[in-house]
Structure formats: structure tokens, C-alpha cells
Coordinates of C-alpha atoms in Angstrom, one line a residue:
M202 CA 0.0 0.0 0.0
K203 CA 2.8 2.4 0.9
K204 CA 4.6 1.5 -2.2
F205 CA 1.5 2.4 -4.3
L206 CA 1.2 5.8 -2.6
V207 CA 4.8 6.6 -3.2
S208 CA 4.5 5.8 -6.8
T209 CA 1.3 7.9 -7.2
M210 CA 2.9 10.9 -5.6
A211 CA 6.0 10.6 -7.8
I212 CA 3.8 10.6 -10.9
A213 CA 1.9 13.6 -9.7
I214 CA 5.0 15.6 -8.9
S215 CA 6.4 14.8 -12.3
A216 CA 3.2 16.0 -13.9
L217 CA 3.4 19.2 -11.9
V218 CA 7.0 19.7 -13.0
L219 CA 6.1 19.1 -16.6
T220 CA 3.1 21.4 -16.4
G221 CA 5.2 24.2 -14.8
C222 CA 7.8 23.9 -17.5
S223 CA 5.2 24.1 -20.2
K224 CA 3.6 27.3 -18.8
N225 CA 6.9 29.1 -18.4
S226 CA 8.4 28.2 -21.9
D227 CA 7.7 30.1 -25.2
P228 CA 5.3 28.2 -27.5
Y229 CA 6.7 27.0 -30.8
V230 CA 5.8 29.2 -33.8
P231 CA 6.4 27.7 -37.2
P232 CA 8.0 30.0 -39.8
T233 CA 5.7 32.1 -42.1
P234 CA 5.8 30.7 -45.6
T235 CA 6.8 33.1 -48.4
P236 CA 3.5 34.1 -50.2
T237 CA 3.3 33.0 -53.8
P238 CA 2.9 36.0 -56.1
P239 CA -0.4 36.1 -58.0
E240 CA -0.2 35.0 -61.6
P241 CA -0.2 38.1 -63.9
T242 CA -3.4 38.7 -65.7
D243 CA -3.7 38.4 -69.5
V244 CA -3.7 42.2 -69.7
E245 CA -0.7 42.6 -67.4
K246 CA 1.2 40.1 -69.5
Y247 CA 0.3 42.0 -72.7
N248 CA 1.3 45.3 -71.2
A249 CA 4.7 44.1 -70.2
K250 CA 5.3 42.6 -73.6
F251 CA 4.0 45.6 -75.5
L252 CA 6.3 48.0 -73.5
E253 CA 9.2 45.8 -74.3
Y254 CA 8.1 45.7 -78.0
V255 CA 8.1 49.5 -78.3
G256 CA 11.5 50.0 -76.6
G257 CA 10.3 50.7 -73.1
T258 CA 9.0 54.3 -73.5
I259 CA 5.5 55.6 -74.3
A260 CA 4.9 59.4 -74.6
P261 CA 2.5 60.6 -71.9
E262 CA 0.4 62.4 -74.6
Q263 CA 0.2 59.4 -76.9
D264 CA -3.5 58.8 -77.5
W265 CA -3.0 56.1 -80.2
G266 CA -4.8 58.2 -82.8
F267 CA -8.2 58.3 -81.1
G268 CA -8.0 62.0 -80.2
A269 CA -8.7 62.8 -83.9
S270 CA -12.0 60.9 -83.8
K271 CA -13.7 62.9 -81.0
V272 CA -17.0 64.5 -81.8
A273 CA -16.7 68.2 -81.1
A274 CA -18.5 71.4 -81.9
A275 CA -17.1 73.8 -84.5
R276 CA -14.1 75.6 -83.3
G277 CA -13.3 79.2 -84.4
L278 CA -10.1 81.1 -84.1
T279 CA -9.8 84.6 -82.9
R280 CA -7.4 86.3 -85.3
A281 CA -4.2 87.7 -83.6
E282 CA -2.4 90.6 -85.2
D283 CA 0.0 88.4 -87.0
A284 CA -2.0 85.2 -87.4
G285 CA -3.8 83.9 -90.3
F286 CA -2.0 85.5 -93.2
V287 CA 1.2 87.2 -94.3
V288 CA 1.2 90.2 -96.7
S289 CA 4.3 90.1 -98.9
E290 CA 6.0 93.3 -99.5
E291 CA 6.7 92.3 -103.0
K292 CA 4.2 93.6 -105.6
V293 CA 3.8 90.4 -107.4
K294 CA 1.4 91.2 -110.2
Q295 CA 0.5 94.0 -112.4
Y296 CA -3.0 94.2 -113.9
Q297 CA -3.2 96.0 -117.2
K298 CA -6.3 97.4 -118.9
D299 CA -7.0 94.2 -120.9
F300 CA -6.9 92.1 -117.7
C301 CA -9.3 94.4 -116.0
T302 CA -11.6 94.4 -119.0
E303 CA -11.7 90.6 -119.0
L304 CA -12.3 90.5 -115.3
A305 CA -15.3 92.9 -115.6
D306 CA -16.7 90.9 -118.5
S307 CA -16.4 87.7 -116.6
L308 CA -18.4 89.1 -113.6
P309 CA -20.7 91.6 -115.3
E310 CA -23.0 94.0 -113.4
G311 CA -26.5 92.8 -112.9
R312 CA -26.0 89.3 -114.2
K313 CA -28.9 87.0 -113.3
E314 CA -27.9 83.6 -114.5
P315 CA -24.9 81.7 -113.1
G316 CA -23.7 80.6 -116.5
N317 CA -20.3 78.8 -116.1
Y318 CA -19.8 80.1 -112.6
I319 CA -19.3 77.6 -109.8
K320 CA -21.2 78.5 -106.6
N321 CA -20.3 75.7 -104.3
F322 CA -16.6 75.3 -103.9
E323 CA -13.5 75.0 -101.7
F324 CA -9.8 74.7 -102.5
E325 CA -7.5 71.8 -101.7
S326 CA -4.1 73.1 -100.7
H327 CA -0.9 71.7 -102.2
G328 CA 1.5 74.1 -100.5
P329 CA 1.5 77.8 -99.7
F330 CA -1.9 79.1 -100.4
R331 CA -1.7 82.6 -102.0
L332 CA -4.2 85.1 -103.1
N333 CA -4.7 88.8 -103.9
F334 CA -7.6 91.3 -103.6
V335 CA -7.8 92.9 -107.0
Y336 CA -11.1 94.7 -107.2
S337 CA -13.5 96.4 -104.8
F338 CA -16.7 98.3 -105.6
T339 CA -18.5 98.5 -102.3
E340 CA -19.3 100.9 -99.5
T341 CA -20.5 98.1 -97.3
Q342 CA -18.8 97.4 -94.0
M343 CA -18.3 93.6 -93.9
E344 CA -15.9 90.9 -92.7
I345 CA -14.1 88.7 -95.2
G346 CA -12.1 85.7 -94.2
Y347 CA -11.2 82.1 -94.9
Y348 CA -11.7 78.8 -93.1
Y349 CA -9.9 75.5 -93.2
Y350 CA -10.1 71.9 -92.0
N351 CA -8.4 68.6 -92.6
P352 CA -10.9 66.4 -94.6
K353 CA -9.1 63.2 -93.6
V354 CA -10.0 63.6 -89.9
E355 CA -12.5 66.5 -89.8
T356 CA -15.7 67.6 -91.4
Y357 CA -16.3 71.2 -92.4
D358 CA -18.4 71.8 -89.3
K359 CA -15.2 71.5 -87.3
R360 CA -13.5 74.2 -89.5
K361 CA -11.3 77.0 -88.1
E362 CA -11.9 80.5 -89.3
V363 CA -9.5 83.4 -89.8
A364 CA -10.5 87.0 -90.7
L365 CA -8.6 88.6 -93.5
T366 CA -10.3 91.9 -92.8
K367 CA -13.0 92.5 -90.2
Q368 CA -14.2 95.9 -91.5
F369 CA -13.7 95.9 -95.2
K370 CA -14.4 99.6 -95.9
T371 CA -12.4 100.9 -92.9
D372 CA -9.5 98.5 -93.4
F373 CA -9.4 99.3 -97.0
E374 CA -9.2 103.0 -96.3
A375 CA -6.6 102.6 -93.6
N376 CA -4.6 100.1 -95.5
A377 CA -4.4 98.2 -92.2
Y378 CA -4.0 94.7 -93.6
L379 CA -3.9 94.7 -97.3
Q380 CA -2.6 96.7 -100.2
Y381 CA -5.7 96.2 -102.3
T382 CA -5.2 98.2 -105.5
T383 CA -4.1 101.5 -106.9
Y384 CA -5.6 103.0 -110.0
S385 CA -5.0 105.9 -112.4
S386 CA -7.5 107.3 -114.9
P387 CA -6.9 110.0 -117.5
S388 CA -10.1 111.8 -116.6
P389 CA -12.8 111.7 -113.9
S390 CA -15.2 108.9 -114.6
Q391 CA -18.6 107.9 -113.5
W392 CA -17.1 105.6 -111.0
E393 CA -14.8 108.2 -109.5
L394 CA -17.8 110.5 -109.0
Y395 CA -19.6 107.6 -107.4
K396 CA -16.6 107.0 -105.1
S397 CA -16.4 110.6 -104.0
N398 CA -20.2 110.8 -103.4
M399 CA -20.9 107.4 -101.8
G400 CA -17.6 106.4 -100.3
A401 CA -17.1 103.4 -102.4
Y402 CA -13.5 102.4 -103.1
I403 CA -13.0 101.4 -106.7
W404 CA -10.7 101.6 -109.6
D405 CA -12.3 102.0 -113.0
S406 CA -11.5 98.7 -114.8
Y407 CA -11.9 100.2 -118.3
N408 CA -9.8 103.2 -117.7
A409 CA -7.1 101.6 -115.6
K410 CA -3.6 101.9 -116.8
L411 CA -1.9 99.8 -114.1
V412 CA -3.1 98.1 -110.9
Q413 CA -0.7 96.6 -108.4
G414 CA -1.5 94.4 -105.4
H415 CA 0.4 92.6 -102.6
M416 CA 0.4 88.9 -102.4
I417 CA -1.2 87.3 -99.3
T418 CA -0.1 83.9 -98.1
L419 CA -2.5 82.0 -95.9
K420 CA -1.2 80.5 -92.7
I421 CA -2.4 78.3 -89.9
E422 CA -1.7 79.2 -86.2
G423 CA 1.5 80.9 -86.6
N424 CA 4.0 80.6 -89.4
V425 CA 2.8 77.3 -90.9
D426 CA 1.4 77.5 -94.4
V427 CA -1.9 75.7 -95.0
P428 CA -0.8 72.1 -95.0
E429 CA -1.1 69.9 -98.1
G430 CA -4.4 68.2 -98.3
Y431 CA -6.3 70.7 -96.2
Y432 CA -9.5 72.2 -97.6
V433 CA -9.8 76.0 -97.6
G434 CA -12.9 78.1 -98.3
F435 CA -14.0 81.7 -97.9
Y436 CA -16.7 83.4 -95.9
T437 CA -18.1 86.9 -95.5
K438 CA -20.1 88.3 -92.7
I439 CA -22.9 90.7 -93.6
D440 CA -25.3 92.3 -91.2
G441 CA -24.4 89.7 -88.5
E442 CA -24.8 86.6 -90.7
K443 CA -22.1 84.6 -92.3
Y444 CA -22.1 83.2 -95.9
Y445 CA -19.7 80.6 -97.1
T446 CA -18.3 79.2 -100.4
N447 CA -19.4 75.8 -99.2
R448 CA -23.2 75.9 -99.7
Y449 CA -23.9 73.3 -96.9
L450 CA -22.6 75.8 -94.3
N451 CA -25.2 78.4 -95.3
K452 CA -28.6 78.5 -93.6
N453 CA -30.6 77.5 -96.6
E454 CA -27.9 75.3 -98.2
S455 CA -27.6 77.7 -101.1
N456 CA -24.8 80.1 -102.0
T457 CA -25.7 83.6 -103.1
S458 CA -22.5 85.3 -101.9
F459 CA -19.7 83.7 -103.8
V460 CA -18.8 82.5 -107.3
V461 CA -15.5 81.1 -108.7
I462 CA -14.4 81.1 -112.3
D463 CA -11.8 78.6 -113.5
S464 CA -10.6 79.7 -116.9
N465 CA -9.1 76.8 -118.8
N466 CA -8.6 78.9 -121.9
D467 CA -4.8 79.2 -122.7
K468 CA -5.5 82.5 -124.4
S469 CA -7.4 84.0 -121.5
L470 CA -5.6 86.5 -119.2
L471 CA -7.3 84.8 -116.3
K472 CA -5.7 81.4 -117.0
N473 CA -3.3 81.6 -114.1
V474 CA -5.8 82.4 -111.5
F475 CA -9.1 81.2 -110.0
L476 CA -11.3 84.3 -109.9
V477 CA -13.5 84.6 -106.8
G478 CA -16.3 87.1 -106.7
I479 CA -18.1 88.2 -103.6
E480 CA -21.5 89.8 -103.0
D481 CA -21.5 92.6 -100.4
R482 CA -25.2 92.6 -99.4
M483 CA -28.4 90.6 -99.6
T484 CA -30.8 93.5 -99.7
Y485 CA -30.5 97.2 -100.4
E486 CA -33.0 99.5 -98.7
G487 CA -35.3 96.5 -98.2
I488 CA -35.1 95.4 -101.8
P489 CA -33.3 92.2 -102.7
A490 CA -29.8 93.0 -104.0
D491 CA -28.6 92.2 -107.5
I492 CA -26.5 89.2 -106.3
D493 CA -24.1 89.5 -109.1
C494 CA -21.1 88.6 -106.9
N495 CA -18.7 91.3 -108.2
D496 CA -18.5 93.8 -105.4
V497 CA -15.2 92.4 -104.1
I498 CA -13.0 90.2 -106.3
L499 CA -9.9 88.3 -105.3
D500 CA -7.8 85.9 -107.3
V501 CA -6.2 82.7 -106.1
Y502 CA -2.9 81.9 -107.8
K503 CA -2.7 78.6 -109.8
H504 CA 1.0 78.7 -110.5
I505 CA 3.4 79.2 -107.6
D506 CA 6.7 77.4 -106.7
K507 CA 5.3 74.7 -104.4
G508 CA 2.2 73.9 -106.4
C509 CA -1.2 75.3 -106.9
P510 CA -4.5 74.6 -105.1
T511 CA -7.1 72.3 -106.6
L512 CA -10.8 73.4 -106.9
V513 CA -13.1 70.9 -105.1
I514 CA -16.8 70.7 -104.9
P515 CA -18.0 70.1 -101.3
E516 CA -20.4 67.3 -100.6
K517 CA -23.1 67.1 -97.9
K518 CA -21.4 66.5 -94.6
K519 CA -20.3 63.0 -93.9
N520 CA -18.4 62.0 -90.8
P521 CA -14.9 60.6 -91.7
V522 CA -14.1 56.9 -91.8
F523 CA -11.4 55.8 -89.4
R524 CA -9.6 52.4 -89.4
I525 CA -9.0 50.5 -86.2
I526 CA -6.3 47.9 -86.1
G527 CA -6.2 45.6 -83.1
E528 CA -4.2 43.0 -81.3
D529 CA -6.1 40.4 -79.3
I530 CA -3.6 40.6 -76.3
S531 CA -2.1 37.2 -77.1
A532 CA 1.1 38.7 -78.4
E533 CA 4.2 36.9 -76.9
T534 CA 6.9 37.6 -79.4
S535 CA 7.6 40.6 -81.6
S536 CA 6.2 38.9 -84.7
D537 CA 2.9 38.5 -82.9
F538 CA 2.4 42.3 -82.8
D539 CA 0.9 42.3 -86.3
F540 CA -2.3 44.3 -85.2
N541 CA -4.5 42.5 -87.7
D542 CA -6.6 40.4 -85.3
I543 CA -9.3 42.9 -86.1
V544 CA -9.3 45.5 -88.8
L545 CA -12.4 47.6 -88.6
D546 CA -13.5 50.7 -90.4
V547 CA -15.8 52.9 -88.4
Q548 CA -17.9 56.0 -89.3
L549 CA -19.9 57.6 -86.5
T550 CA -23.5 58.4 -87.2
D551 CA -26.3 60.1 -85.3
K552 CA -27.6 56.8 -84.1
G553 CA -24.4 54.9 -83.6
A554 CA -21.8 53.8 -86.1
K555 CA -21.5 52.3 -89.6
C556 CA -18.8 49.6 -89.7
W557 CA -16.9 47.6 -92.3
L558 CA -15.0 44.6 -91.0
Q559 CA -11.9 44.3 -93.2
A560 CA -9.9 41.5 -91.6
A561 CA -9.9 39.0 -88.7
G562 CA -6.3 37.7 -88.2
G563 CA -6.8 36.1 -84.8
Q564 CA -8.0 32.7 -83.6
L565 CA -9.9 33.9 -80.5
P566 CA -13.5 35.2 -80.5
V567 CA -13.5 39.0 -81.0
R568 CA -16.8 40.8 -81.0
I569 CA -18.0 44.4 -81.6
N570 CA -20.4 46.4 -79.5
R571 CA -20.6 43.6 -76.9
D572 CA -22.8 41.7 -79.3
D573 CA -22.1 38.0 -80.1
N574 CA -23.8 38.5 -83.5
F575 CA -21.0 40.8 -84.4
E576 CA -18.2 38.3 -83.6
T577 CA -15.6 38.7 -86.4
H578 CA -15.4 35.1 -87.6
K579 CA -19.1 34.8 -87.5
L580 CA -19.5 37.9 -89.6
F581 CA -17.0 36.4 -92.2
K582 CA -18.8 33.0 -91.9
V583 CA -15.7 31.1 -91.1
D584 CA -14.6 29.0 -88.1
L585 CA -12.4 30.4 -85.3
N586 CA -9.2 28.8 -86.6
T587 CA -9.5 30.6 -90.0
M588 CA -7.7 33.9 -90.3
V589 CA -9.3 36.3 -92.9
N590 CA -7.6 38.7 -95.3
T591 CA -4.1 38.6 -93.5
N592 CA -2.2 36.4 -96.0
A593 CA -2.1 33.6 -93.5
P594 CA -1.9 30.7 -96.0
A595 CA 1.5 32.1 -97.2
K596 CA 2.8 31.5 -93.7
G597 CA 1.4 28.0 -93.5
L598 CA -1.5 29.1 -91.3
P599 CA -5.2 28.4 -91.9
G600 CA -6.9 31.3 -93.6
K601 CA -8.9 32.8 -96.4
D602 CA -8.0 35.9 -98.4
G603 CA -9.9 38.1 -100.8
L604 CA -13.2 38.1 -98.8
P605 CA -15.1 41.3 -99.2
P606 CA -15.6 43.6 -96.2
V607 CA -18.7 42.9 -94.1
E608 CA -20.8 46.0 -93.6
F609 CA -23.1 46.4 -90.6
T610 CA -24.4 49.1 -88.3
I611 CA -24.4 49.3 -84.5
E612 CA -26.4 51.5 -82.2
G613 CA -25.2 53.6 -79.3
K614 CA -24.1 57.1 -78.3
F615 CA -20.4 57.4 -79.2
S616 CA -18.5 60.6 -78.6
S617 CA -15.4 59.0 -80.2
V618 CA -14.5 56.0 -82.2
L619 CA -12.6 55.0 -79.0
D620 CA -16.0 54.4 -77.4
V621 CA -17.0 51.7 -79.9
P622 CA -16.6 48.5 -77.8
I623 CA -14.3 45.7 -79.1
Q624 CA -13.7 42.6 -76.9
V625 CA -11.7 39.4 -77.0
Y626 CA -12.8 36.2 -75.2
K627 CA -9.9 34.7 -73.4
N628 CA -9.7 32.5 -70.3
N629 CA -13.5 32.4 -69.9
Q630 CA -14.0 36.2 -69.9
W631 CA -14.6 39.0 -72.3
I632 CA -11.8 41.6 -72.2
D633 CA -12.1 45.1 -73.7
F634 CA -9.6 46.2 -76.2
F635 CA -7.9 49.2 -74.7
A636 CA -5.9 52.3 -75.8
E637 CA -5.4 54.4 -72.6
K638 CA -3.5 57.6 -73.1
G639 CA 0.2 57.3 -72.3
K640 CA -0.1 53.5 -71.7
S641 CA 0.1 50.3 -73.6
A642 CA -2.6 49.8 -76.3
C643 CA -4.0 46.8 -78.1
K644 CA -6.0 49.0 -80.6
I645 CA -4.7 51.9 -82.7
L646 CA -6.6 54.3 -84.9
V647 CA -5.4 55.5 -88.3
D648 CA -7.1 58.3 -90.2
D649 CA -6.6 56.7 -93.6
P650 CA -9.1 54.1 -94.7
N651 CA -6.6 52.9 -97.3
F652 CA -4.0 52.0 -94.6
K653 CA -2.4 48.7 -95.3
W654 CA -2.4 46.4 -92.3
P655 CA 0.5 43.9 -91.8
D656 CA 0.3 40.3 -93.0
E657 CA 0.1 37.5 -90.5
R658 CA 3.2 37.3 -88.3
E659 CA 4.4 40.6 -89.8
S660 CA 5.3 42.9 -87.0
L661 CA 3.7 46.4 -87.2
N662 CA 7.0 48.1 -86.6
Q663 CA 8.6 45.9 -89.2
K664 CA 6.1 47.0 -91.9
Y665 CA 6.1 50.6 -90.6
T666 CA 9.6 51.3 -89.3
K667 CA 8.8 54.7 -87.7
F668 CA 6.1 53.2 -85.5
N669 CA 8.3 53.0 -82.4
D670 CA 9.4 56.6 -83.0
W671 CA 5.7 57.6 -83.1
V672 CA 5.0 55.9 -79.8
K673 CA 7.7 58.1 -78.2
D674 CA 6.7 61.2 -80.1
P675 CA 3.1 61.5 -81.4
S676 CA 4.2 64.3 -83.9
V677 CA 6.1 61.7 -86.0
K678 CA 4.2 60.6 -89.1
W679 CA 4.6 56.8 -89.0
Y680 CA 2.5 55.6 -92.0

């Protein structure tokens, strides 16, 4: 019995000792495992590869071309003292009596029928755009100016306007901007008497011995001549209302204020100029004016060193067509950046957009406007493995070439072509094509609907060697 008690006490003491040791010792804490970094998303992988592809630098202001496609109201320019035009000090032309006679006969007083005159016109610039005021028979105070826009990326409702003279009569008298004309006449004439009595400034075309004028060169925002390809027209402001050479800018879509004559007769003294006639008023003392468009006349030179402008006939406003080239974010090597997984032409409309699908060079589902009916392969009526219009068979890849564009329309309120949704289906989710300013992009906008996209596995910067330069500097012309 004693032996049992001794044994029991020993066990209890041992237990107490062990318990005490356990309470006074630090508990064992296993080491924290190093967290496994999350797998990069498809977009993150693409961004890293794209940045490497373009050389590691993207300009902060790089908008991937989409800035040109924004819908905006018309923008007008306030003319600074030295903006809009330059008056050359050189007297570049001398108008003799015969020239003046032909001019007056071309735009006779009181004419009623337009004859061969063109009343809806603009000029396409091919270099410095030069003109000269050669005739004025008006006492009306009016503004005369020109407007311009780039028809590749703008419509005429986004034109910029520059005044040549804001108060024609006063400016003429003060010679503030333009050396209009000088005249000499052997004896007082009917027109000289009219001038002295009514304040009209005129030279008598039939009695003129010599008329000289200064050349005017049109500019855009500083010292840049009107760029090649820009459209230029003229306007006049009479009694608070503006009238334009482009008839569709006028309230009633007619043109009663301007005419242009293009003489193609080699024997004509007008063969080297486009003759532009301007009407100075719509009514006179409540009675409709004669509308013969000969109150102010200017000429636009056809033959100058850098080329001459081309006469164009404006059409009813149509929004420009832009081309989107896209990469479906599956690019891993430089040859994958061919930007032909989707080639889509887009023209914004009042109700949405008109589209033309040109190519589908990917093998993933790509859809437009978040609508499965507008999946690119489905639109071309091919399976997902078939690449369309990217010269894939030449590279040993499944494809079809020569398929016509697929035309369709989508509905929506788009302020820019950038807003037209394009998505790729990858890893069980639809991912939006993106083109964030200053960051990587998988879609790019070009303003030329004739732009040639790369073939399959032909890198974009291989076909267009200045592409990487453009990424770093948006002012570079890369195509």
C-alpha cells in the first residue's frame, strides 16, 4: 500500500513539474511561408510585352490616334495681329487694262444667271496658299475671311476661321492689312464720282492703266502654311450673318454670296488664277440686291513654286471613316504584334456607327459592341481557326484571303471611335480592347481608310519602321 502511494505521488510531482515547465516556456511558432505572387493577368502580361516591344517608352500624350475621332463642336479662331496670313512686301502682279476688262466681262454688273460660274466650292491646298484682292466696288462694312479643315480627320463643321479683314471699308481706307489696289485714270469717270459721293472704293476697270497688289499667303496658327491636303474656303459676314463658299454651311444650303471662275482657256488673261467674286449685301433699302457677286473680287494663284490649289466641290457633310487595327492581347513575341486580329473601319452616325469589317487575323473570339452576333469570324462566316484577309496561307496558317468587307451598323451614343466596344474572349472572360493615353494599347486608330495592315506574323514596326518613333513622339508621321 505504501509502495503504491509513493508511486502515485511521484507521478503527480512529475506532472506538476512538466506542467510548470510548459507554462513558463515560449510556444513553438512555425516560420511564415513566403507568399506565392499572383499569376499576372492576361492584360498585365500583354502590357509588359508591349512595353518591351516598343522599346520601353511611351509618350505621356500618346493617344493612339483616337483623339482625332472625337465628336466636337465647331471651333473658331480669334485672329491675332500676325496670325492667319502674311502680306508680302513684293508687288507680285500688275494688272493692265486688258486684264481688267476681261475681269469685268467675266463678272458683269446685274447678271442674273450663273452661267459657267461655280457657286459651291473650296480649294485643296498643295502648298503655300496665296491670293490677292484685285477689285472692290463697295461701300459696305463687312468681314471677309477664310476657313480651313483637314478632310481626312474632320468635317467642315469643325473648321477653323480666320478673318482677313473684319471691317472691309475701314480696313481698305486705312490700308491696315492689305494693299488692295491702286488706280489711275486719264479723266474723272462715272465711278470716280460715285466713289467721292458714296464712299465706295473702286478703280475704273476700263480706264485703268496699271493696278498693283500685294500677295497674301494664308497660314495656320503661326508661321505654318496651309498644309497639303487641307481644304480651304472663304466666308463673308454681312449684317451679322455669315455666308460661305461651301453651300452646306449656309442656312438654306444655297450660295448667293460667292462664285468662282476657273478659266481653262490658254488665251485667257485669267488662265493663271481662280477668280473669286463676292457679294456685299443681300438687300438694299429693303429690296433684294442684284446678287451678281462682283462687289469684291480676289484671285487665287494657280501657279506658284510649291504647287497650286485644286478646286473641289464640297459634298453634304459625312463623318470621316477611321480604321481601327487591333491585337487580341495574345502577343508573346515581336512577330505577334501584327495588329491584324481585327481591322475595322468605323464611321460615327447620329444613331451609332457604320462599320466595315476588313480582316480577322486572330483565332480567338472577337466581338464588336458587346454583341455576339458581331463576332468577327461569325461575320465572315468562317470558323475560329480561320484567319481572314491577312495572307495567313502564305505563312502555313489556316486562312482565307480576298473576302469582301462585311458592312453592318451598331447602335449607341459614341463621342469618339474610341467608345466603340471591341472585346476578345480569353480564359473564360470578355476583355475590352484598350488604348489608354500614355499607356500600352491593343488597338490603334489610323485616319486613312486605305491604310495597309500587316500580314500574318508581320510585326507592325517591321512594316512601318517609324512606329516606335511615333510611340515616343506623337508628332512623328509613321504611316
